[in-house]
Structures are given as C-alpha cells and as structure tokens.
Amino acid sequence: MAETYLSDHHLSARYNVHRSTPWRWTNTDPTFPKPVKLSPQCSRWKLSEIEAWETRRAASAKYPPHRSDRGGLARLRFGHLHSELSTARCFR
C-alpha cells in the first residue's frame, strides 16, 4: 500500500493549531517526526510516523499531550479528516 503523506495544512487541521506550529514542533520537539522532502518545494510528514508519535506521546508521562491534541484525534477517530487525506500533492 502506498504511503500517505500529510502537509502542514493537514497537520494544523488535525491538531487545531496554526499552520506554522508543526514546523515549530519539528524544530523544538525531538520526538516529533521530521518531514520528508518530496521535491525542492514540497515537504510532507508520513502519516504512519505521525500516528506512531501520537501513540508514543499518549503513553508517555514525560510529554503531556499538546493543548489541542484532543480535537485533532477526535476528528481522525470519527473519520472527518480521513476523507481529506490523499497521497502527496505538491502544488503552489
């Protein structure tokens, strides 16, 4: 099965945060997955790595959930975000 990639827009919707926040997490949280560069102008996060990070974070007392995790995870559980996910598309 093909890997599913998420843009910063998808991650911001998933966690109900500003679009720049996933980039800040990339730079400040050593446990947050690093994006994959698909082309010079296109970076995306692997959904499988994001889900693994969510699982590890939920199980860890050292890193409490980000303030907005509940909304994004609830949307994912109920399938609202799943319909928006697709394979990587890089357009300007």
CSV table of C-alpha atoms in Angstrom, one decimal:
chain,number,residue,atom,x,y,z
A,1,MET,CA,0.0,0.0,0.0
A,2,ALA,CA,1.3,3.5,-0.8
A,3,GLU,CA,2.4,5.7,2.0
A,4,THR,CA,0.1,8.6,2.9
A,5,TYR,CA,1.7,12.0,3.4
A,6,LEU,CA,0.3,15.0,5.3
A,7,SER,CA,1.0,18.6,4.6
A,8,ASP,CA,1.4,21.3,7.3
A,9,HIS,CA,-2.1,22.3,6.4
A,10,HIS,CA,-3.4,18.8,7.2
A,11,LEU,CA,-1.4,18.7,10.5
A,12,SER,CA,-2.7,22.1,11.6
A,13,ALA,CA,-6.3,20.9,11.0
A,14,ARG,CA,-5.6,17.6,12.7
A,15,TYR,CA,-4.3,19.4,15.9
A,16,ASN,CA,-6.3,22.6,15.6
A,17,VAL,CA,-3.2,24.8,15.6
A,18,HIS,CA,-1.7,27.4,13.3
A,19,ARG,CA,-0.1,26.2,10.1
A,20,SER,CA,3.4,27.1,11.3
A,21,THR,CA,3.1,25.0,14.5
A,22,PRO,CA,4.1,21.6,13.0
A,23,TRP,CA,7.2,23.3,11.8
A,24,ARG,CA,8.0,24.7,15.2
A,25,TRP,CA,7.4,21.2,16.7
A,26,THR,CA,9.8,19.8,14.2
A,27,ASN,CA,12.5,22.2,15.4
A,28,THR,CA,11.8,22.1,19.2
A,29,ASP,CA,10.3,18.7,20.0
A,30,PRO,CA,12.9,15.9,19.4
A,31,THR,CA,10.2,13.3,19.4
A,32,PHE,CA,8.1,14.9,16.6
A,33,PRO,CA,8.7,13.3,13.2
A,34,LYS,CA,10.8,15.1,10.7
A,35,PRO,CA,9.1,15.9,7.3
A,36,VAL,CA,10.2,14.2,4.1
A,37,LYS,CA,11.3,16.4,1.2
A,38,LEU,CA,9.4,15.1,-1.8
A,39,SER,CA,10.7,17.9,-4.1
A,40,PRO,CA,12.6,21.2,-3.6
A,41,GLN,CA,9.3,23.0,-2.8
A,42,CYS,CA,7.4,20.1,-1.2
A,43,SER,CA,7.8,18.7,2.3
A,44,ARG,CA,5.3,16.3,3.9
A,45,TRP,CA,5.0,14.2,7.0
A,46,LYS,CA,4.4,10.4,6.8
A,47,LEU,CA,1.0,9.6,8.4
A,48,SER,CA,2.4,6.4,9.8
A,49,GLU,CA,5.1,8.3,11.7
A,50,ILE,CA,2.6,10.9,12.9
A,51,GLU,CA,0.4,8.1,14.2
A,52,ALA,CA,3.3,6.4,15.9
A,53,TRP,CA,4.3,9.7,17.5
A,54,GLU,CA,0.7,10.2,18.8
A,55,THR,CA,0.8,6.7,20.3
A,56,ARG,CA,4.1,7.2,22.0
A,57,ARG,CA,3.1,10.7,23.3
A,58,ALA,CA,-0.2,9.4,24.7
A,59,ALA,CA,1.7,6.6,26.6
A,60,SER,CA,4.4,8.9,27.9
A,61,ALA,CA,4.0,10.9,31.1
A,62,LYS,CA,7.2,12.9,30.2
A,63,TYR,CA,5.5,14.6,27.3
A,64,PRO,CA,1.8,15.5,28.1
A,65,PRO,CA,-0.5,15.9,25.1
A,66,HIS,CA,-0.2,19.2,23.2
A,67,ARG,CA,-3.1,21.5,24.2
A,68,SER,CA,-5.0,20.8,21.0
A,69,ASP,CA,-4.5,17.0,20.6
A,70,ARG,CA,-8.0,16.1,21.6
A,71,GLY,CA,-9.7,17.9,18.8
A,72,GLY,CA,-7.5,16.5,16.1
A,73,LEU,CA,-7.6,13.0,17.4
A,74,ALA,CA,-11.3,13.1,17.8
A,75,ARG,CA,-11.7,14.3,14.2
A,76,LEU,CA,-9.5,11.4,13.0
A,77,ARG,CA,-11.4,8.8,15.0
A,78,PHE,CA,-14.7,9.9,13.6
A,79,GLY,CA,-13.4,10.0,10.0
A,80,HIS,CA,-13.8,13.7,9.2
A,81,LEU,CA,-10.1,14.2,8.4
A,82,HIS,CA,-9.7,10.8,6.8
A,83,SER,CA,-11.7,11.8,3.8
A,84,GLU,CA,-9.4,14.8,3.2
A,85,LEU,CA,-6.2,12.7,3.2
A,86,SER,CA,-4.7,11.7,0.0
A,87,THR,CA,-1.3,10.8,-1.4
A,88,ALA,CA,1.1,13.7,-1.5
A,89,ARG,CA,0.2,16.6,-3.8
A,90,CYS,CA,2.6,19.5,-4.1
A,91,PHE,CA,1.1,22.5,-5.8
A,92,ARG,CA,1.8,26.2,-5.3
